[in-house]
mmCIF file of C-alpha atoms in Angstrom:
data_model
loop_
_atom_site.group_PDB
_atom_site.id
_atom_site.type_symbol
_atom_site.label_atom_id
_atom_site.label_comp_id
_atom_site.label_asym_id
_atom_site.label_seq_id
_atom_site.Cartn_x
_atom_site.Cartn_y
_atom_site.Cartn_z
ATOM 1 C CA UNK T 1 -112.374 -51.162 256.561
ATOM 2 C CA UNK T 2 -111.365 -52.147 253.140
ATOM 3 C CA UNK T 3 -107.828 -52.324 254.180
ATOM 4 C CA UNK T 4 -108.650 -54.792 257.052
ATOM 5 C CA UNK T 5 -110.555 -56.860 255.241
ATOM 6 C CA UNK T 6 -108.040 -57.515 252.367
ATOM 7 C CA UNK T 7 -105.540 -58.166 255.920
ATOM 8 C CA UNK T 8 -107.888 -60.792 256.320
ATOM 9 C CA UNK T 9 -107.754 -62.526 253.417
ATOM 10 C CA UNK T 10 -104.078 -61.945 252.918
ATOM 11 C CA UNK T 11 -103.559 -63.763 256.758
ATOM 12 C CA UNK T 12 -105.886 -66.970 255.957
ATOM 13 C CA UNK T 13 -103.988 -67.579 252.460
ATOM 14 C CA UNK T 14 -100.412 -67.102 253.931
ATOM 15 C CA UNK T 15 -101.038 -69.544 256.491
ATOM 16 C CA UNK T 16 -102.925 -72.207 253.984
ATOM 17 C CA UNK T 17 -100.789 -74.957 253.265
ATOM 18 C CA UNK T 18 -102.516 -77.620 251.353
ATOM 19 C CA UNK T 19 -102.723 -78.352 247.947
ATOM 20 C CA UNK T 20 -105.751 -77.160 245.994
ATOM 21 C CA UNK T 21 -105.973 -80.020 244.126
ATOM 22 C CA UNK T 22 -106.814 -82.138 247.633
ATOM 23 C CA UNK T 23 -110.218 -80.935 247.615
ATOM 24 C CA UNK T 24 -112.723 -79.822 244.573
ATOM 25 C CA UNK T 25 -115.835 -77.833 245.530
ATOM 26 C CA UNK T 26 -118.108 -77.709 242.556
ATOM 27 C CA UNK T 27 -121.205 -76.001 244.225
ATOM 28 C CA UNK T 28 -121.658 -73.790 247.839
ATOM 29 C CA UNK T 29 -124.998 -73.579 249.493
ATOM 30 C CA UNK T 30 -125.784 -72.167 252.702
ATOM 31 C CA UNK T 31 -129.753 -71.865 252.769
ATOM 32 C CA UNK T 32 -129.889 -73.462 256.000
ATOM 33 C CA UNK T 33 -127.465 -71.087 258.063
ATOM 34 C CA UNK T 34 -128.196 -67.865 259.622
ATOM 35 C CA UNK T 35 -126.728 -64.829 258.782
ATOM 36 C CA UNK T 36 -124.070 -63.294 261.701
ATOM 37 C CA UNK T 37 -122.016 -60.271 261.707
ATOM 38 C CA UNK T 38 -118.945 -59.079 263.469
ATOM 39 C CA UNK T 39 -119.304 -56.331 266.120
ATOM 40 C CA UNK T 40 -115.923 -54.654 265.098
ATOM 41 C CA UNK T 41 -116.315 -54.398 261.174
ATOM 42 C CA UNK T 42 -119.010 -54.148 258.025
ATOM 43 C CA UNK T 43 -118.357 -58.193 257.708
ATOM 44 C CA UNK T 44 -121.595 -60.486 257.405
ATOM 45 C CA UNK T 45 -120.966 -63.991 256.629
ATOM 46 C CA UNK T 46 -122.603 -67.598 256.935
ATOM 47 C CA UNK T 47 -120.482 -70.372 258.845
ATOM 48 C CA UNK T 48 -120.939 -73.639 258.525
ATOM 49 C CA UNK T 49 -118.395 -76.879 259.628
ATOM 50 C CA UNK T 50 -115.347 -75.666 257.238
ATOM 51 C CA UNK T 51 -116.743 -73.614 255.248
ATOM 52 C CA UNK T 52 -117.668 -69.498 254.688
ATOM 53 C CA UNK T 53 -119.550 -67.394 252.809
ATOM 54 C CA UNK T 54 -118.062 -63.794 253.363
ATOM 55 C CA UNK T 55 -120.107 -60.254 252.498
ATOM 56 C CA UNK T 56 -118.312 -56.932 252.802
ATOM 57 C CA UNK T 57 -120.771 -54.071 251.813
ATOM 58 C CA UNK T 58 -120.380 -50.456 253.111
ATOM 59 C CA UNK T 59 -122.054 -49.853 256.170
ATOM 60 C CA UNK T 60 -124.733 -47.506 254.940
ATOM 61 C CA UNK T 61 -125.669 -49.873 252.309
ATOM 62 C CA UNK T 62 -128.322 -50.533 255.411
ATOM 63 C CA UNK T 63 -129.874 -47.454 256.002
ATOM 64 C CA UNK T 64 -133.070 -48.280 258.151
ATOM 65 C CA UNK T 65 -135.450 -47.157 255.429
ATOM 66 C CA UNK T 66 -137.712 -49.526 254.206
ATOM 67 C CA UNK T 67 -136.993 -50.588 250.084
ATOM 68 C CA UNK T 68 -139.709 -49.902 247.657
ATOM 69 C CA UNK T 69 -142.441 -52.945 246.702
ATOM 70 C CA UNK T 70 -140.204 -54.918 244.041
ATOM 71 C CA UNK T 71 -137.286 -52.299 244.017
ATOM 72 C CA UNK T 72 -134.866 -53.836 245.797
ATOM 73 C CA UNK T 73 -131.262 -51.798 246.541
ATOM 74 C CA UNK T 74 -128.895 -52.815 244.085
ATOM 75 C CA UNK T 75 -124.989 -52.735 244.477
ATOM 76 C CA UNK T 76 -122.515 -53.783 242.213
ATOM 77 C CA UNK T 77 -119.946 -56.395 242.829
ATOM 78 C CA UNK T 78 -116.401 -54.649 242.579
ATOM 79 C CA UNK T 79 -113.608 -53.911 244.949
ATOM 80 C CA UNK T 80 -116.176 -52.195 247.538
ATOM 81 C CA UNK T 81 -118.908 -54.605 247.713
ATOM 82 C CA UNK T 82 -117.127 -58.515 248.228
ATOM 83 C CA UNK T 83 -118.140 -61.480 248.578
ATOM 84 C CA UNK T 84 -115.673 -64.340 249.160
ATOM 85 C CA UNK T 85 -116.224 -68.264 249.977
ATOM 86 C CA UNK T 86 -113.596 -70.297 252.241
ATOM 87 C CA UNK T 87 -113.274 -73.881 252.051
ATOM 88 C CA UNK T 88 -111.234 -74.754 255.342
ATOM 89 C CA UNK T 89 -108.988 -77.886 256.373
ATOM 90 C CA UNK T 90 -110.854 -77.659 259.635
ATOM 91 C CA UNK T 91 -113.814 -76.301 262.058
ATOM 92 C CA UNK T 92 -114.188 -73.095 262.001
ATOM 93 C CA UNK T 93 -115.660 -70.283 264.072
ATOM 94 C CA UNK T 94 -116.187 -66.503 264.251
ATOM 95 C CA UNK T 95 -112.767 -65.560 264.722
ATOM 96 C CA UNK T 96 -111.781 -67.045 260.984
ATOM 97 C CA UNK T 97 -113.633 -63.948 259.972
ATOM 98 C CA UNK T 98 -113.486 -60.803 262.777
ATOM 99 C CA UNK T 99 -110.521 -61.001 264.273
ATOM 100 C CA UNK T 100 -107.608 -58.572 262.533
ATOM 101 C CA UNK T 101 -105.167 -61.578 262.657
ATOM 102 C CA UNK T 102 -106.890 -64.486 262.156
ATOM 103 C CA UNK T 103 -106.007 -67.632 264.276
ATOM 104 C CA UNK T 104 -103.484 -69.838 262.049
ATOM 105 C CA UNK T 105 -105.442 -73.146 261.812
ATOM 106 C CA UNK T 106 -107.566 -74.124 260.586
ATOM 107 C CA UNK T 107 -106.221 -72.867 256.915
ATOM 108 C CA UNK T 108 -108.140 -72.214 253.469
ATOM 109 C CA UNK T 109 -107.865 -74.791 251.116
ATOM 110 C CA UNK T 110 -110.115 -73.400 248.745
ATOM 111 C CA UNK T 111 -111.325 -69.884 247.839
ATOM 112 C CA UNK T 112 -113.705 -67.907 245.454
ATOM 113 C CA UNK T 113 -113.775 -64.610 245.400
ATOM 114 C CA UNK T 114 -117.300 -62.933 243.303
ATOM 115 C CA UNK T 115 -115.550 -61.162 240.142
ATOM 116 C CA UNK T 116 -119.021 -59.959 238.818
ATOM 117 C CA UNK T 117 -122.655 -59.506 239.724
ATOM 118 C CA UNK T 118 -124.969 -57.804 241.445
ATOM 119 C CA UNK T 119 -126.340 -57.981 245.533
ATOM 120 C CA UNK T 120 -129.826 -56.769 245.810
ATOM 121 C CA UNK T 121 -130.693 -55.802 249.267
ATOM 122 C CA UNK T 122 -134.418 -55.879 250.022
ATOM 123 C CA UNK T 123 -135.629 -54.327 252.996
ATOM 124 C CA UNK T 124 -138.693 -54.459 255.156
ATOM 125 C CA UNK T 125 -139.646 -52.663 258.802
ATOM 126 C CA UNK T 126 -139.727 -55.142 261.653
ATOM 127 C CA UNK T 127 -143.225 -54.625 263.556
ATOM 128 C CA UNK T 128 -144.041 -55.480 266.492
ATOM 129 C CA UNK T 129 -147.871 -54.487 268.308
ATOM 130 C CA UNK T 130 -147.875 -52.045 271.483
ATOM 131 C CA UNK T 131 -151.467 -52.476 272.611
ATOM 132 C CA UNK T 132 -153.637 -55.134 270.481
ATOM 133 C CA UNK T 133 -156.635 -53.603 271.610
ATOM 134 C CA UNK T 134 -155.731 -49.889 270.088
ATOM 135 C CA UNK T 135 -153.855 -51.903 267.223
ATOM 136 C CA UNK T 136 -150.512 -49.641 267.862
ATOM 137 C CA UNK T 137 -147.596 -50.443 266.771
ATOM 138 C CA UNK T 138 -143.783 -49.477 267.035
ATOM 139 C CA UNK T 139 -140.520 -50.056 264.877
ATOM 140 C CA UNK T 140 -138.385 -52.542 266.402
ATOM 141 C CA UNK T 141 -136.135 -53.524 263.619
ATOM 142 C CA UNK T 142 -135.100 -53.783 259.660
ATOM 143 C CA UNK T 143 -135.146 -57.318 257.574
ATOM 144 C CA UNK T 144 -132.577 -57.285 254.948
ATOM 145 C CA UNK T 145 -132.682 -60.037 252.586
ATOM 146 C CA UNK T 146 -129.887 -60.265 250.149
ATOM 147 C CA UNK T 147 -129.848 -61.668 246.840
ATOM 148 C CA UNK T 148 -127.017 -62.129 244.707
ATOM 149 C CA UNK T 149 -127.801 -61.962 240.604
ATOM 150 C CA UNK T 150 -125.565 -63.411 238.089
ATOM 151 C CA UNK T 151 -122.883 -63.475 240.363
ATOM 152 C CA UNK T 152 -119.890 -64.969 238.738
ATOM 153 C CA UNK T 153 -116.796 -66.751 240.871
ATOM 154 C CA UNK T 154 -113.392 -66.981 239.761
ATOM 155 C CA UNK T 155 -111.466 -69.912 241.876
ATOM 156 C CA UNK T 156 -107.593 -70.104 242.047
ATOM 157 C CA UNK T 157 -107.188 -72.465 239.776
ATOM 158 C CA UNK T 158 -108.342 -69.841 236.946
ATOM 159 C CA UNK T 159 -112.271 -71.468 236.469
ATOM 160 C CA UNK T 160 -115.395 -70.185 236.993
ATOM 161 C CA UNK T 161 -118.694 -70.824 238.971
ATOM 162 C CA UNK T 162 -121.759 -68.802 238.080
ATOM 163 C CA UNK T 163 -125.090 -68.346 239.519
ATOM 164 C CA UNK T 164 -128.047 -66.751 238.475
ATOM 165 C CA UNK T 165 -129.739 -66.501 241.512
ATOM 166 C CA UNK T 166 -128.176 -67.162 244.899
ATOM 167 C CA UNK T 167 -129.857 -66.490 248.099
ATOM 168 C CA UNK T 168 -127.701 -65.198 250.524
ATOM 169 C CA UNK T 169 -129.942 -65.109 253.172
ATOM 170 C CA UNK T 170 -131.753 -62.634 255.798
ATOM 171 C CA UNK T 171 -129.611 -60.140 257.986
ATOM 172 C CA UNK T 172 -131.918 -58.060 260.828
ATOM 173 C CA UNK T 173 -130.608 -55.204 262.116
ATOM 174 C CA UNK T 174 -131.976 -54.301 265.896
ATOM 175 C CA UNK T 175 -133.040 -50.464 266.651
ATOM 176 C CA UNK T 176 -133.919 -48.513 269.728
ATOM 177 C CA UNK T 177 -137.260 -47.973 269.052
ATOM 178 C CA UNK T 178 -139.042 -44.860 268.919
ATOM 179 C CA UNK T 179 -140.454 -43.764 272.426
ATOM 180 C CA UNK T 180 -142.946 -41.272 272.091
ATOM 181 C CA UNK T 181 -142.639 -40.734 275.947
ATOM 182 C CA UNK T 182 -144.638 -37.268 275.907
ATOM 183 C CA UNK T 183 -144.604 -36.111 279.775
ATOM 184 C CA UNK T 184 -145.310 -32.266 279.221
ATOM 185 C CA UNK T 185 -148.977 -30.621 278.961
ATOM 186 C CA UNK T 186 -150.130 -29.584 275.470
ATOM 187 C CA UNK T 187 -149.255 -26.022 274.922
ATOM 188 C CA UNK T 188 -149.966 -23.807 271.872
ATOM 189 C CA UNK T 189 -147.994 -20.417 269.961
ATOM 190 C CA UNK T 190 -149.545 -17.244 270.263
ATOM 191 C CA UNK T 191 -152.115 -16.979 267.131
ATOM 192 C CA UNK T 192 -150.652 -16.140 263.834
ATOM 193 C CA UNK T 193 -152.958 -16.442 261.201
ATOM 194 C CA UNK T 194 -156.514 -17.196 260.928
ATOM 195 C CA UNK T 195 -156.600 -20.619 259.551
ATOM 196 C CA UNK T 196 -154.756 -22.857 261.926
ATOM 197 C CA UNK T 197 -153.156 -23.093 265.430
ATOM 198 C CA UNK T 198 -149.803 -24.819 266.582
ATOM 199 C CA UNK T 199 -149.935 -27.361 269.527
ATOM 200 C CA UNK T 200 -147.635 -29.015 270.328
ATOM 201 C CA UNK T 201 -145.853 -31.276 273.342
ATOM 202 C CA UNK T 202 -142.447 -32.464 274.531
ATOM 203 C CA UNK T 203 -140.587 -35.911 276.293
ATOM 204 C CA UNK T 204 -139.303 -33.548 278.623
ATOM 205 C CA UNK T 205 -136.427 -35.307 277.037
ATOM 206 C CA UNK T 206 -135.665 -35.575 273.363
ATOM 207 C CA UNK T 207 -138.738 -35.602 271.321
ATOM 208 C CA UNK T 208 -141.735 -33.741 270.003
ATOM 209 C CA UNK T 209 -144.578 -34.001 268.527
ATOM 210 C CA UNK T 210 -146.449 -31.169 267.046
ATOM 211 C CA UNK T 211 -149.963 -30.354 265.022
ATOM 212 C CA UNK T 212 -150.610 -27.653 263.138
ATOM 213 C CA UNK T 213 -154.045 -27.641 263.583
ATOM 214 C CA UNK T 214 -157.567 -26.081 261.978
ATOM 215 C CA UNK T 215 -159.117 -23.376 264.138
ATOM 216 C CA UNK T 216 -162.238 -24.592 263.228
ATOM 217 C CA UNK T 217 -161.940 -27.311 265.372
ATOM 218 C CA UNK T 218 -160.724 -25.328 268.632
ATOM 219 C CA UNK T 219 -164.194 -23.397 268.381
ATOM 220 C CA UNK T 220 -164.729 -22.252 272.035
ATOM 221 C CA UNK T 221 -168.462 -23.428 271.891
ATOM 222 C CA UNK T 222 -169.134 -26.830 273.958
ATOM 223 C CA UNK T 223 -169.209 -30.067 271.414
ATOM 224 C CA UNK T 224 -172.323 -31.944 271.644
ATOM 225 C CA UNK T 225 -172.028 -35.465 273.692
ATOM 226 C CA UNK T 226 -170.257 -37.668 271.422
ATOM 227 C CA UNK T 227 -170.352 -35.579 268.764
ATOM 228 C CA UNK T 228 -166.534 -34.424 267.952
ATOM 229 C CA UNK T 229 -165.707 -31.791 265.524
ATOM 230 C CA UNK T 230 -163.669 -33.821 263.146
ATOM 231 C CA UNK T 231 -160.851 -32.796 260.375
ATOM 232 C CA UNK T 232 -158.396 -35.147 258.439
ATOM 233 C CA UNK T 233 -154.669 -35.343 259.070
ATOM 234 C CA UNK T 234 -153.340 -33.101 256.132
ATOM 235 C CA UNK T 235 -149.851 -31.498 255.041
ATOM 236 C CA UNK T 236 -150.658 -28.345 255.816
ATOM 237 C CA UNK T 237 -153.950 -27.575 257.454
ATOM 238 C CA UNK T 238 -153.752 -30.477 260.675
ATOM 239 C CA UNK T 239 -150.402 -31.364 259.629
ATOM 240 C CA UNK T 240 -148.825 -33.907 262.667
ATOM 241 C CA UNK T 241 -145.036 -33.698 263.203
ATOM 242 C CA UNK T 242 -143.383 -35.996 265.528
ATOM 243 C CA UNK T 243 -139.533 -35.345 265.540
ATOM 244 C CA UNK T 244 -136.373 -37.038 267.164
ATOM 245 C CA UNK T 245 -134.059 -34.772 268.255
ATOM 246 C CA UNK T 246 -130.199 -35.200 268.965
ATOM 247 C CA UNK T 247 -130.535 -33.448 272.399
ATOM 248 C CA UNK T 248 -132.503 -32.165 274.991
ATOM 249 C CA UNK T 249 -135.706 -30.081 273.817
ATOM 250 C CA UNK T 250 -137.892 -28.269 276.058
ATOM 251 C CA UNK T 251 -140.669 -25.409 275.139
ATOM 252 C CA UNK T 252 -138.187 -22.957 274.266
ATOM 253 C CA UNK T 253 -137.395 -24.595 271.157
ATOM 254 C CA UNK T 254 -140.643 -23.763 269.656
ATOM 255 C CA UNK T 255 -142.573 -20.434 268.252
ATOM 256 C CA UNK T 256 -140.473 -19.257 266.360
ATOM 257 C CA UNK T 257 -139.872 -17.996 262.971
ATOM 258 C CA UNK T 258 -137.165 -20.911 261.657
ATOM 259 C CA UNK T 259 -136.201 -24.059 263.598
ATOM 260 C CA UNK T 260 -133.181 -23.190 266.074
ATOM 261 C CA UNK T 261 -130.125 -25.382 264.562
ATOM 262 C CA UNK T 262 -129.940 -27.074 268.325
ATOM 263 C CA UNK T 263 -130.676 -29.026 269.020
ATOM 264 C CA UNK T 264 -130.190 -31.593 265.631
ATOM 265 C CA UNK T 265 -133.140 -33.034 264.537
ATOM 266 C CA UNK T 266 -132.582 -36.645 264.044
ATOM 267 C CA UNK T 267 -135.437 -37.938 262.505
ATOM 268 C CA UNK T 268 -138.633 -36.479 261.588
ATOM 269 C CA UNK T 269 -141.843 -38.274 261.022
ATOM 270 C CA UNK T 270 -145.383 -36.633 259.677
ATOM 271 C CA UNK T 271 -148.467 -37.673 260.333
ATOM 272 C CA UNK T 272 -150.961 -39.596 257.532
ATOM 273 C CA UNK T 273 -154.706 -40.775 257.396
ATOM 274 C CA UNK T 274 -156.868 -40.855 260.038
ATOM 275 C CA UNK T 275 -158.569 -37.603 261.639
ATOM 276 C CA UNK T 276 -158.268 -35.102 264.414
ATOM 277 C CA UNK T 277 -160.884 -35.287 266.840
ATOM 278 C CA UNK T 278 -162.065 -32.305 269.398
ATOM 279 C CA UNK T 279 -164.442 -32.307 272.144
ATOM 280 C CA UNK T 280 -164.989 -28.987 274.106
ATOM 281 C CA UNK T 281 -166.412 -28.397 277.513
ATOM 282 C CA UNK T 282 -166.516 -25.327 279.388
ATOM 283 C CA UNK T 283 -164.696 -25.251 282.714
ATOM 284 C CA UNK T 284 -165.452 -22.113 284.701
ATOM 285 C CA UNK T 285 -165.022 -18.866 282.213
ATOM 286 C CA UNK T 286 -162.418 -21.262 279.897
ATOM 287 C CA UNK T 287 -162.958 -23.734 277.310
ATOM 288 C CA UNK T 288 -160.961 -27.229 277.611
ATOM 289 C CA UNK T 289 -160.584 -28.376 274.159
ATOM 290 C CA UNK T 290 -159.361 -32.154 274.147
ATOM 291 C CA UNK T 291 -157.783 -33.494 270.993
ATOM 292 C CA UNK T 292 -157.489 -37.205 270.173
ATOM 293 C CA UNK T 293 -155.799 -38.833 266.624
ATOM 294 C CA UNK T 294 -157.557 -41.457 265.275
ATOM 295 C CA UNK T 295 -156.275 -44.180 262.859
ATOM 296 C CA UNK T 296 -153.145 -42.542 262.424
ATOM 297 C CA UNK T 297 -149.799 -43.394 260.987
ATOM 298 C CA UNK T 298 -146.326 -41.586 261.119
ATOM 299 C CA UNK T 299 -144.181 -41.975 258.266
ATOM 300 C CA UNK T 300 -141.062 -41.243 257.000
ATOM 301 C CA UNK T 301 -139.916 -42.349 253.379
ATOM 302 C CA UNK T 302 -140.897 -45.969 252.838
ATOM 303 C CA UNK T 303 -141.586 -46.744 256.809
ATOM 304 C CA UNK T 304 -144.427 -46.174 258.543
ATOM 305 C CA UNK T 305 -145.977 -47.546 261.992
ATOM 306 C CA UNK T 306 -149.591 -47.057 263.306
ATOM 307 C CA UNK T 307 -150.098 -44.815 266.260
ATOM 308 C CA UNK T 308 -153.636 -46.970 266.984
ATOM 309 C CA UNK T 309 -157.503 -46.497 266.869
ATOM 310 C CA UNK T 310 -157.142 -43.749 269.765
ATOM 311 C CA UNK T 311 -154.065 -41.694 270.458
ATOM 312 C CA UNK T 312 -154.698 -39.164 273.254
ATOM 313 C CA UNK T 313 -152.398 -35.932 271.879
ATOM 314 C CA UNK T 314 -153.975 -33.980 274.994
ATOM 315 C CA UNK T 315 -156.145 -30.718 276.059
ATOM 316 C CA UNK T 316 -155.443 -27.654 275.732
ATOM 317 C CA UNK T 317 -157.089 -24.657 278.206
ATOM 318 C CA UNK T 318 -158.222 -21.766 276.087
ATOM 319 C CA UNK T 319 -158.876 -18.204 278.027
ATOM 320 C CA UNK T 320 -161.498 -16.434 275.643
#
């Protein structure tokens, strides 16, 4: 990637042709313009009439994980992390910047390339609401808004620009979000201690979601109408799993003594606030224990979306 972006900036110069002195650019601003990206490299950049504003950053400098409250990501300017402005003789478009071989007009006329500085990425989880009523939400997307501090510019003619603050500008990345598509029954490991029980449920597909959860709630003695046993979502005692996995995961997977290393997990998410709720009836000689989460969020590091008021995890059939 490095390579072909110095190509880039080797192609654009070769072909420029005018005098620097023809134009003078004392300041660059590009507030108003929204961020784009090309599809075939790391490159983000801002395009307006003649002019661009270039960013070449790793990759994984955007790692879908949400930044810290006023701890922003913070990269150093150097031969990894880039940023270049192009003054142009002419329009330009997105093919100045993504294609390998750039198209030979229009040409630079005037360049900066960042010498020093640093480019603070914040980042933020893109929400967006499942059911309003049960206030559930999912993880659509990431907003990454990049700051560059104290960046310094060296032109071609040997000066200097500096700024100690410039906004570069917001850059959203787009996810597939999570589905949480659970079309199996709730089924349960044979009993292995005295404290808790593991439920748990598949996609029939590529997820899970699990709970570790208190016996004293799966008490085969009808609840009361309306009157739930109730427990809080812990980290071990009612601990709530969901995980992502990188292939197909049926029942098989689970009860065991260690996680089997296929398939991958892919992401894993655990369950916080909010309680576990269990009504009980008696059906025939069995007891039908039904188990709802309340209020509950799934995390994982900084992100976190809302599950809603009432999430239906299922019932579970007990044979006394």
């Amino acid at each position: 990637m490095m390579k072909r972006f110095l190509g880039i900036l080797c192609c654009v110069i070769a072909f420029s042709s005018c005098d620097d002195g023809d134009l003078i650019v004392e300041t660059i601003n590009f507030d108003q313009v929204t961020t784009s990206s090309c599809s075939a490299n790391n490159l983000l950049f801002k395009m307006k009439e003649s002019e661009i504003l270039i960013l070449n950053i790793p990759k994984n400098s955007f790692d879908e994980n949400a930044t810290p409250p006023d701890n922003p990501k913070e990269l150093v300017i150097n031969t990894t992390n880039q940023v270049v402005y192009n003054f142009y003789d002419g329009k330009v478009a997105t093919n100045n910047v993504c294609d390998l071989i750039p198209p030979s007009s229009p040409n630079v006329e005037t360049q900066w390339k960042a010498s020093d500085g640093i480019i603070e990425i914040t980042t933020v989880a893109v929400k967006t609401t499942v059911d309003e009523n049960n206030n559930s939400t999912k993880i659509t997307g990431y907003k990454n808004t990049i700051v560059f501090k104290n960046i310094t510019f060296t032109k071609e003619n040997g000066t200097e620009q500096f700024y100690k603050t410039f906004s570069f500008g917001d850059y959203l990345q787009s996810i597939t979000p999570l589905k949480l598509d659970f079309k199996q029954v709730l089924s349960a490991c044979p009993e292995t201690d005295d404290v808790t029980r593991y439920v748990y449920k598949t996609s029939d597909s590529d997820e899970s979601i699990s709970l570790n959860i208190d016996k004293k709630l799966l008490k085969n003695e009808d609840t009361p109408e309306g009157k739930p046993r109730i427990g809080n979502i812990g980290i071990d005692i009612n601990k709530l799993v969901y995980r992502f996995y990188g292939g197909f995961v049926d029942n098989t997977y689970f009860c065991k003594d260690e996680d089997p290393a296929e398939p991958e997990i892919k992401e894993e998410w655990l369950g916080a606030g909010g309680t576990v709720e269990v009504t009980t009836v008696t059906v025939g000689n069995d007891f039908k224990h039904t188990i709802v989460l309340k209020n509950v969020n799934l995390e994982k590091g900084n992100n976190s979306f809302s599950l809603g008021k009432i999430y239906q995890l299922g019932s579970l059939t007990v044979v006394p």
